[in-house]
CSV table of N, CA, C and O in Angstrom, one decimal:
chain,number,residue,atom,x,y,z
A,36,UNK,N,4.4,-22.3,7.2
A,36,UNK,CA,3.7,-21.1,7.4
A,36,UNK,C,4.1,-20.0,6.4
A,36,UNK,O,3.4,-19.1,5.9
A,37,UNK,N,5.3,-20.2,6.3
A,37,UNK,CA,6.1,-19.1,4.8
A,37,UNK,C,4.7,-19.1,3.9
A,37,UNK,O,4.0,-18.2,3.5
A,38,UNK,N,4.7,-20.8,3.6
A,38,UNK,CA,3.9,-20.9,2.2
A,38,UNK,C,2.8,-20.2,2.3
A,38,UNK,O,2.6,-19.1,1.7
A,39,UNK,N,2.0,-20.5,3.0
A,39,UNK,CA,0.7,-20.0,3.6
A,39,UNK,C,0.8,-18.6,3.4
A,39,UNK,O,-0.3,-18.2,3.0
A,40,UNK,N,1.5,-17.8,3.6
A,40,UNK,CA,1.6,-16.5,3.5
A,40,UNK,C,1.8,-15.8,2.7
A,40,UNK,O,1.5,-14.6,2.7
A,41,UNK,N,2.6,-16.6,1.6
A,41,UNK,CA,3.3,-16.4,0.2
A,41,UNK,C,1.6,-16.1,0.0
A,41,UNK,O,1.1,-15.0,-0.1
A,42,UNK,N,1.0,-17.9,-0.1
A,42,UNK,CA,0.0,-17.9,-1.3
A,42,UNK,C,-1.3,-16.8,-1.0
A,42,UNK,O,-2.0,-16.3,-1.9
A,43,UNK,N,-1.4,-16.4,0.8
A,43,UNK,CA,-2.4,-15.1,0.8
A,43,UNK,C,-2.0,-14.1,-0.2
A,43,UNK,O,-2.8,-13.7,-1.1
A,44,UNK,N,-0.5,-13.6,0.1
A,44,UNK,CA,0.1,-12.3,-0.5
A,44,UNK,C,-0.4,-12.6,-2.0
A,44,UNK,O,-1.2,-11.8,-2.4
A,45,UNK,N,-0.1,-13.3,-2.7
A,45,UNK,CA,-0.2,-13.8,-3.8
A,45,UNK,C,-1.4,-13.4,-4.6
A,45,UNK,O,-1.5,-12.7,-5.6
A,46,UNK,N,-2.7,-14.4,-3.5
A,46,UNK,CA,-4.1,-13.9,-4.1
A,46,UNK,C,-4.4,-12.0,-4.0
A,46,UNK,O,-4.7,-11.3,-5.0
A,47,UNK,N,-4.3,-11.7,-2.6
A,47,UNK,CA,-4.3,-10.4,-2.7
A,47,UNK,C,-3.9,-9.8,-3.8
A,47,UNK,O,-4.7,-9.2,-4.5
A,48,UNK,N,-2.8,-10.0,-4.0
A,48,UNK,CA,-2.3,-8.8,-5.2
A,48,UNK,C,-2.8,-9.3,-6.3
A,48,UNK,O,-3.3,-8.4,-6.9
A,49,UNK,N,-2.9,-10.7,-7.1
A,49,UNK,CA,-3.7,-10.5,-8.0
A,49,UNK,C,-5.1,-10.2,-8.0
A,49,UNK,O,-5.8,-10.3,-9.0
A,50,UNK,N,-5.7,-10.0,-7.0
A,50,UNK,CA,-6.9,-9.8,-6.5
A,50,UNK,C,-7.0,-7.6,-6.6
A,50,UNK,O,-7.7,-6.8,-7.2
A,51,UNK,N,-6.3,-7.5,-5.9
A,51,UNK,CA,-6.1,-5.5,-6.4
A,51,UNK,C,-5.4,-5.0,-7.5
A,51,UNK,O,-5.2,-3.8,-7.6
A,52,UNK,N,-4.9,-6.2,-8.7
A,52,UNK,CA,-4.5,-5.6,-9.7
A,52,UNK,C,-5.6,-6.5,-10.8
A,52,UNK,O,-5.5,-6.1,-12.0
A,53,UNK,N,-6.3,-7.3,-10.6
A,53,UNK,CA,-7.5,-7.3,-11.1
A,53,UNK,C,-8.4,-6.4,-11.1
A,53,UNK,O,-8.7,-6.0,-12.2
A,54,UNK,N,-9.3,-5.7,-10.0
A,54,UNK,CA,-10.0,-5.1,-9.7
A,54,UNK,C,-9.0,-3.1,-9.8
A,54,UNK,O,-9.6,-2.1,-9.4
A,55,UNK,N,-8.1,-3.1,-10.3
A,55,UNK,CA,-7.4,-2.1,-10.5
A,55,UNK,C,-7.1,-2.1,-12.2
A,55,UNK,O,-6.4,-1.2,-12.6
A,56,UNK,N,-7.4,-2.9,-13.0
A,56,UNK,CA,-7.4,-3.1,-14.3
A,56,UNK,C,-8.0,-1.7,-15.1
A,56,UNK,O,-9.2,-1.9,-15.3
A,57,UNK,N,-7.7,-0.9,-15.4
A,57,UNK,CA,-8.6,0.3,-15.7
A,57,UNK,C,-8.8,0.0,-17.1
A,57,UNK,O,-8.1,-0.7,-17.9
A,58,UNK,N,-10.4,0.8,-17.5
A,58,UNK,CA,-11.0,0.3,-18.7
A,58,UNK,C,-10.4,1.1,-19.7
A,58,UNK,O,-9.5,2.0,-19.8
A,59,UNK,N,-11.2,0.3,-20.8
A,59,UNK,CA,-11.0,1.5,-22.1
A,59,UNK,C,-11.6,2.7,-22.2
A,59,UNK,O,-10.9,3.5,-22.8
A,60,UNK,N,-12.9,3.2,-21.8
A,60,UNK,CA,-12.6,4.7,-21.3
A,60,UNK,C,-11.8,5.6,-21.0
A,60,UNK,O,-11.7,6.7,-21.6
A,61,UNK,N,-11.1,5.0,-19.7
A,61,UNK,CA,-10.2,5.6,-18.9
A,61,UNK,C,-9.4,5.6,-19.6
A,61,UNK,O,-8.8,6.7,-19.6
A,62,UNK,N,-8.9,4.5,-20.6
A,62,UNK,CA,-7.4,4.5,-21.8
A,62,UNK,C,-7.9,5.8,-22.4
A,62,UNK,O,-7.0,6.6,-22.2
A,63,UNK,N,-9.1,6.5,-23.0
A,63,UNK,CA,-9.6,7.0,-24.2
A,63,UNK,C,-9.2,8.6,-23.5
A,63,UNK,O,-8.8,9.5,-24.2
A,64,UNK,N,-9.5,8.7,-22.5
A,64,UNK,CA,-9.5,10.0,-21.6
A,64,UNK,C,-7.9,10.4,-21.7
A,64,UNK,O,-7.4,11.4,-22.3
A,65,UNK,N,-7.2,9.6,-21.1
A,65,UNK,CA,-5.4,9.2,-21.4
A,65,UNK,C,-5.2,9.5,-22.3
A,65,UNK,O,-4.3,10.3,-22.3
A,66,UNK,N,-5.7,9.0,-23.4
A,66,UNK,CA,-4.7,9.3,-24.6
A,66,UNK,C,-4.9,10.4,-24.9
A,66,UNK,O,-3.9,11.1,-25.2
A,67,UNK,N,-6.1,11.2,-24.8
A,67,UNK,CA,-6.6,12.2,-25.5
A,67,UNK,C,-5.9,13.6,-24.7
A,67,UNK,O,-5.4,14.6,-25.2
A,68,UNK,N,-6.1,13.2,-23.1
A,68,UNK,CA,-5.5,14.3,-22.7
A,68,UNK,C,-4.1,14.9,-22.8
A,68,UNK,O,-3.7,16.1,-22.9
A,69,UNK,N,-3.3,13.7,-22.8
A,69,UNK,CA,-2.1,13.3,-23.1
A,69,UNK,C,-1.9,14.0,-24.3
A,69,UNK,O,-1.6,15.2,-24.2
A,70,UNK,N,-2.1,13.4,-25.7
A,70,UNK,CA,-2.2,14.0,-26.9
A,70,UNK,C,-2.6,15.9,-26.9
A,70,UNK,O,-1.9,16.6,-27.6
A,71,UNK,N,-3.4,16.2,-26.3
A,71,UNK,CA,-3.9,17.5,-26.1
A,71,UNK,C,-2.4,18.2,-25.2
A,71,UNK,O,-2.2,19.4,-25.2
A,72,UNK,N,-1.8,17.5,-24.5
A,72,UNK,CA,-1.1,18.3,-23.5
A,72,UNK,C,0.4,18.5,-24.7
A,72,UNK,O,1.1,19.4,-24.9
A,73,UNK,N,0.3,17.4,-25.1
A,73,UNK,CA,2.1,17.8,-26.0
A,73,UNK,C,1.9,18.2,-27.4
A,73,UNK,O,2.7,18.1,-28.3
A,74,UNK,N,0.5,18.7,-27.6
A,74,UNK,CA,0.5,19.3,-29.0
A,74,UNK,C,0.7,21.1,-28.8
A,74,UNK,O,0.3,21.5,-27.7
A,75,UNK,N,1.2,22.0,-29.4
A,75,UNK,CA,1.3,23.0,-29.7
A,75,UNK,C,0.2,23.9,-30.6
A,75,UNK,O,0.3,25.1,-30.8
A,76,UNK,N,-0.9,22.9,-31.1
A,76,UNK,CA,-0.8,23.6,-32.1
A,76,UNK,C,-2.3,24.2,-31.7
A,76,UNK,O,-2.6,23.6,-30.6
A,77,UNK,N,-3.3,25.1,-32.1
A,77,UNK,CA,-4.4,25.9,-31.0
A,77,UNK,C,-5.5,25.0,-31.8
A,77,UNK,O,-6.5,24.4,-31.3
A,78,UNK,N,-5.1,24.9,-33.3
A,78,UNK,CA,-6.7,24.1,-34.0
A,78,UNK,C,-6.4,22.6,-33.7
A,78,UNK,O,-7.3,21.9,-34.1
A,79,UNK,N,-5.2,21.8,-33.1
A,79,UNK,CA,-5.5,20.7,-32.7
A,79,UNK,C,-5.7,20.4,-31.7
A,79,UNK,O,-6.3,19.4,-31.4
A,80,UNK,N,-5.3,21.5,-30.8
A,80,UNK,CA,-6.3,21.2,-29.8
A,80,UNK,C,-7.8,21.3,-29.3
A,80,UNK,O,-8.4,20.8,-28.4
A,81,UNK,N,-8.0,22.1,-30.3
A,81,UNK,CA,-9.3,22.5,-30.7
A,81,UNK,C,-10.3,20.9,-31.1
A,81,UNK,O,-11.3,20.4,-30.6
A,82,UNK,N,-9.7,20.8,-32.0
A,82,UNK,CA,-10.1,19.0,-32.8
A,82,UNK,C,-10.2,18.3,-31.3
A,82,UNK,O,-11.3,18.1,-30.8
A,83,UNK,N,-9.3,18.0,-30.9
A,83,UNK,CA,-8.8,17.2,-30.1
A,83,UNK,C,-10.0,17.2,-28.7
A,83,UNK,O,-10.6,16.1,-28.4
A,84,UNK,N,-10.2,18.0,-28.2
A,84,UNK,CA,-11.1,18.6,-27.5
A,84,UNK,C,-12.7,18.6,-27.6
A,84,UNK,O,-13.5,18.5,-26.6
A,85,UNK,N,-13.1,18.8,-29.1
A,85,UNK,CA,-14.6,18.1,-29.5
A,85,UNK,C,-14.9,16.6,-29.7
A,85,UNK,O,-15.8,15.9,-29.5
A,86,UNK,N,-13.8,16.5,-30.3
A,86,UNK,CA,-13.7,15.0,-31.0
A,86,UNK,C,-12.8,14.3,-30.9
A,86,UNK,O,-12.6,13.4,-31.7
A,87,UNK,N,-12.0,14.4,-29.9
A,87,UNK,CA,-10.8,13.3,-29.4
A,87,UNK,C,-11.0,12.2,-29.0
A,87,UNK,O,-10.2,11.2,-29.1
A,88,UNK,N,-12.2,12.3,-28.4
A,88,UNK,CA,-12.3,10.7,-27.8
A,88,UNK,C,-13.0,10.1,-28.5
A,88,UNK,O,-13.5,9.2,-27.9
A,89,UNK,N,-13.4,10.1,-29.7
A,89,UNK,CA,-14.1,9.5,-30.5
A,89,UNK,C,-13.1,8.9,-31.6
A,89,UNK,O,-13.1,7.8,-32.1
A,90,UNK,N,-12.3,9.7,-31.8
A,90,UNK,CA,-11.2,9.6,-32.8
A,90,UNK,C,-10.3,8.2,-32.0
A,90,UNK,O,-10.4,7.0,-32.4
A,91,UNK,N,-9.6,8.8,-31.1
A,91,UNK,CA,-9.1,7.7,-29.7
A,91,UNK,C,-10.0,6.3,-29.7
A,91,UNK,O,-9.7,5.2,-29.3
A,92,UNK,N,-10.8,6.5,-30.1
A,92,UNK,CA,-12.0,4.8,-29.6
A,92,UNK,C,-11.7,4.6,-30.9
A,92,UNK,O,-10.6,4.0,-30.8
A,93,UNK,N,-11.8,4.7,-31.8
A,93,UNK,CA,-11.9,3.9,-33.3
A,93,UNK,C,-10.9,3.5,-33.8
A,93,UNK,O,-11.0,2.7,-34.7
A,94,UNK,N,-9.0,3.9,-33.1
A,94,UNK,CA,-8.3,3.8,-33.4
A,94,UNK,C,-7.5,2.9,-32.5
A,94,UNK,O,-6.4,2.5,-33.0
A,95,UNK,N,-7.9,2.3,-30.9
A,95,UNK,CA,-7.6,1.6,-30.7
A,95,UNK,C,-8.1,0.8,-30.3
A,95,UNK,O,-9.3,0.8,-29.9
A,96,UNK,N,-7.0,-0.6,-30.2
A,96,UNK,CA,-7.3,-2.0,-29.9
A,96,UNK,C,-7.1,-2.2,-28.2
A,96,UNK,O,-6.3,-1.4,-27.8
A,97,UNK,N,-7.6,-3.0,-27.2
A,97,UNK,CA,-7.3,-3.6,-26.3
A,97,UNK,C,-7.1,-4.8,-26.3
A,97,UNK,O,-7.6,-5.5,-27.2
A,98,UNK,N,-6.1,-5.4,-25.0
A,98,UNK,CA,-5.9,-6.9,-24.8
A,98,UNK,C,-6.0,-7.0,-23.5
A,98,UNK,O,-5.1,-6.6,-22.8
A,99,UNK,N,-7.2,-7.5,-23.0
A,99,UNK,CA,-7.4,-7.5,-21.8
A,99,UNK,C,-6.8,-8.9,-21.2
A,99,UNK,O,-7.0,-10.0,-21.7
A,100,UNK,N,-6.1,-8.7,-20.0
A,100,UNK,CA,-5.1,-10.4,-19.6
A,100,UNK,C,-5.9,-10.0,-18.0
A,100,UNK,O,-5.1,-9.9,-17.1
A,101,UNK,N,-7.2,-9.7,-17.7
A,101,UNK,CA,-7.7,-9.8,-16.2
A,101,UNK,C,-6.9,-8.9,-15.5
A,101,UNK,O,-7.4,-7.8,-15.2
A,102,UNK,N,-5.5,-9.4,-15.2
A,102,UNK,CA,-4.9,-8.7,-14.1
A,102,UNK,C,-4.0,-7.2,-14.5
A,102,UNK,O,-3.6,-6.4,-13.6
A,103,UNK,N,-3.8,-6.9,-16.1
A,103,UNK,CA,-3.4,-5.9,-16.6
A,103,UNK,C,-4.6,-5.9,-18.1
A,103,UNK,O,-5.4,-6.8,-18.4
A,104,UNK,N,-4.5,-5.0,-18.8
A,104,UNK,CA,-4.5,-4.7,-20.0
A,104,UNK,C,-3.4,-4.0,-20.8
A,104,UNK,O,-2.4,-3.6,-20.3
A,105,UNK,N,-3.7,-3.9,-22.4
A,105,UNK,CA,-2.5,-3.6,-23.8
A,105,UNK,C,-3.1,-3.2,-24.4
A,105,UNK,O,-3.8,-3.9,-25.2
A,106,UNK,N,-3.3,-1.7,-24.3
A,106,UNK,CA,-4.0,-1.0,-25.7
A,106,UNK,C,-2.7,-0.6,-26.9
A,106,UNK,O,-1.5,-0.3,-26.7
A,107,UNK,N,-3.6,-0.7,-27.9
A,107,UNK,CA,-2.6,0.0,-28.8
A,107,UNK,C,-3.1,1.0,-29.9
A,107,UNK,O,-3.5,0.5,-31.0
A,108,UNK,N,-3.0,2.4,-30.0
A,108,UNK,CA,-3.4,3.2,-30.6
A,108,UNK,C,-2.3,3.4,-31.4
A,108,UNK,O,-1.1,3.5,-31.2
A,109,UNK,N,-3.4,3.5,-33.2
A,109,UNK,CA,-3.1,2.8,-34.7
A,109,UNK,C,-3.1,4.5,-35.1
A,109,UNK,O,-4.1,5.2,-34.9
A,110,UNK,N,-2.1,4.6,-35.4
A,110,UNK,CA,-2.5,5.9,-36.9
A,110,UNK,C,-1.6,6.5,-37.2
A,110,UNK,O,-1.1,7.6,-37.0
A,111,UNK,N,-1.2,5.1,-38.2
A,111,UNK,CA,-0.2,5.4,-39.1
A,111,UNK,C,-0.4,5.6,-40.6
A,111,UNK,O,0.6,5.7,-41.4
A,112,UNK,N,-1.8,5.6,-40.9
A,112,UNK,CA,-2.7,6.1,-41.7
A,112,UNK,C,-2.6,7.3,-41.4
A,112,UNK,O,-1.9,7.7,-42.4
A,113,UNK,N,-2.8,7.9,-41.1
A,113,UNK,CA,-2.6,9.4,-40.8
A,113,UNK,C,-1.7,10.6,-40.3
A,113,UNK,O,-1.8,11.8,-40.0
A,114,UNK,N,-0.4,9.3,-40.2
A,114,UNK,CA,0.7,9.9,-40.2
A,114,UNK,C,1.3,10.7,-38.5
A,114,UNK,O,2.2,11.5,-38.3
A,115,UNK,N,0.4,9.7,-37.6
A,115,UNK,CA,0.6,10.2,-36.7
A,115,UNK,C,1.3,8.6,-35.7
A,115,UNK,O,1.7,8.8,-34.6
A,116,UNK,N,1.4,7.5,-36.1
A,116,UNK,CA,2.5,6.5,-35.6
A,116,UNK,C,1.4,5.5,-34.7
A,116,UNK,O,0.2,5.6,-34.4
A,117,UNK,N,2.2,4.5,-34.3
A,117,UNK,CA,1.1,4.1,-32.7
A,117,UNK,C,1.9,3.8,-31.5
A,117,UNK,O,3.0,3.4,-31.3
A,118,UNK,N,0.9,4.2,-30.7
A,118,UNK,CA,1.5,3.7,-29.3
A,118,UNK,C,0.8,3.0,-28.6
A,118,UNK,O,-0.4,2.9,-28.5
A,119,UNK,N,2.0,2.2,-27.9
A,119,UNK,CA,1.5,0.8,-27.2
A,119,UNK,C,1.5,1.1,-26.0
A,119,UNK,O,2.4,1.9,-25.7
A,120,UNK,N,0.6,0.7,-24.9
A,120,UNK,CA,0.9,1.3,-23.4
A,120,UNK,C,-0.1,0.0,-22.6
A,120,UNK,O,-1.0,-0.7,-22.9
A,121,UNK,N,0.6,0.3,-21.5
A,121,UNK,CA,-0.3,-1.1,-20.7
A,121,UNK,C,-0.9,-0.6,-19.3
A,121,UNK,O,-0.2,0.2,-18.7
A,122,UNK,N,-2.4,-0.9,-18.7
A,122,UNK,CA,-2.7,-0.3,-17.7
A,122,UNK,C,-2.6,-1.4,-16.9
A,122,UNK,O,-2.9,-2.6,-17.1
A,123,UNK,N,-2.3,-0.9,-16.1
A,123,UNK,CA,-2.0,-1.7,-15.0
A,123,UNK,C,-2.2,-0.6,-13.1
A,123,UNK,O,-1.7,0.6,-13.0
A,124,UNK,N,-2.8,-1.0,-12.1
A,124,UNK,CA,-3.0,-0.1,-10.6
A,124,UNK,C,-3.2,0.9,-11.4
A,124,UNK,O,-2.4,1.8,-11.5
A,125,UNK,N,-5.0,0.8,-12.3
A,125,UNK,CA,-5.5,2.4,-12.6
A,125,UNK,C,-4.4,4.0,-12.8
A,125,UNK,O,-4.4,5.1,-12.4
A,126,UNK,N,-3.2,3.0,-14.0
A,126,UNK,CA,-2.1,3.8,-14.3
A,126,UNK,C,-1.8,3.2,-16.0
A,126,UNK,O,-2.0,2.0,-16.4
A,127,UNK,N,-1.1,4.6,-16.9
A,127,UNK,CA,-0.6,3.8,-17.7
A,127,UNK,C,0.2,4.1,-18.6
A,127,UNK,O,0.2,5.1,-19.2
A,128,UNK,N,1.2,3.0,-18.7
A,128,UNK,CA,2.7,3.2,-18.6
A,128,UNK,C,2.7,3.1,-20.3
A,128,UNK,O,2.1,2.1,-20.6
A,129,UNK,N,3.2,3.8,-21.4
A,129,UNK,CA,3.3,3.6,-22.7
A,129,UNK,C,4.8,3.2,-22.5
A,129,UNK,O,5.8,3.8,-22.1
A,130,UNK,N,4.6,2.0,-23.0
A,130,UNK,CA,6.0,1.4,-23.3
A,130,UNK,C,6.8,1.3,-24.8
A,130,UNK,O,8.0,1.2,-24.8
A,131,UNK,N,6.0,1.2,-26.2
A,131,UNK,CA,6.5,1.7,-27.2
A,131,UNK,C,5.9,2.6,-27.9
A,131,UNK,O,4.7,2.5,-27.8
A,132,UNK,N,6.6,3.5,-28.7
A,132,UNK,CA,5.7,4.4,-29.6
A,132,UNK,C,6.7,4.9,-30.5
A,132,UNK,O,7.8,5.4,-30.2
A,133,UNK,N,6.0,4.7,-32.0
A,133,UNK,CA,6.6,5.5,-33.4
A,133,UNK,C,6.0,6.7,-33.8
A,133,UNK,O,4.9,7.1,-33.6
A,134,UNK,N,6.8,7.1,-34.4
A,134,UNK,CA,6.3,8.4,-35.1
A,134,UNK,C,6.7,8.7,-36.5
A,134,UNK,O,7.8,9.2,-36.8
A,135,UNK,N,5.5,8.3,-37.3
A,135,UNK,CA,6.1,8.2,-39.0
A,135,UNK,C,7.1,9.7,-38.9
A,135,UNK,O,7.1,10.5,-37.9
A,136,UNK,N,7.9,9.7,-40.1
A,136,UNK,CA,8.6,10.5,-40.2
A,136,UNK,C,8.1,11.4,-41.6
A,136,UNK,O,7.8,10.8,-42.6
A,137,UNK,N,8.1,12.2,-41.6
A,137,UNK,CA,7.8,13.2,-42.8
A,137,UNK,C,9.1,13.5,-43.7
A,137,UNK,O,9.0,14.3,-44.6
């Protein structure tokens, strides 16, 4: 009976963290607001604000694994580093990030 209950529990949760997988949209909205919230400066938020999510989409990648995804936003071309973050329950956790050094 244990087992039986294990393997419901089991399906369930990969069943609401499938269906809890949040898109690349939602990543693009994230980064940008995110980015907009720890900048100081008035004309990048300015930028950031017309054209952030556009900038945001061209610059990152996804890996979608069904039950989570791994975006990775690139721009170390521009001197601003990348970060890695994973969404997981329509949440998302950045777990590494650089910042070229000037």
């Amino acid at each position: 009976m244990k087992r039986f209950a294990s393997i419901i529990f089991l399906a369930v949760l990969i069943f609401v963290m499938s269906f809890t997988n949040p898109g690349r949209a939602a990543y693009v909205d994230w980064i940008n607001h995110k980015t907009m919230d720890e900048s100081s400066n008035i004309l990048q938020k300015g930028i950031l604000s017309f054209a952030g999510k556009s900038i945001f989409d061209a610059g990152t990648t996804q890996s979608d694994y069904f039950i989570f995804s791994i975006y990775e936003t690139d721009f170390t071309k521009v001197g601003m580093g990348k970060v890695k973050s994973i969404g997981i329950f329509n949440k998302f956790i950045p777990f590494s990030s650089t910042q070229e050094q000037k």
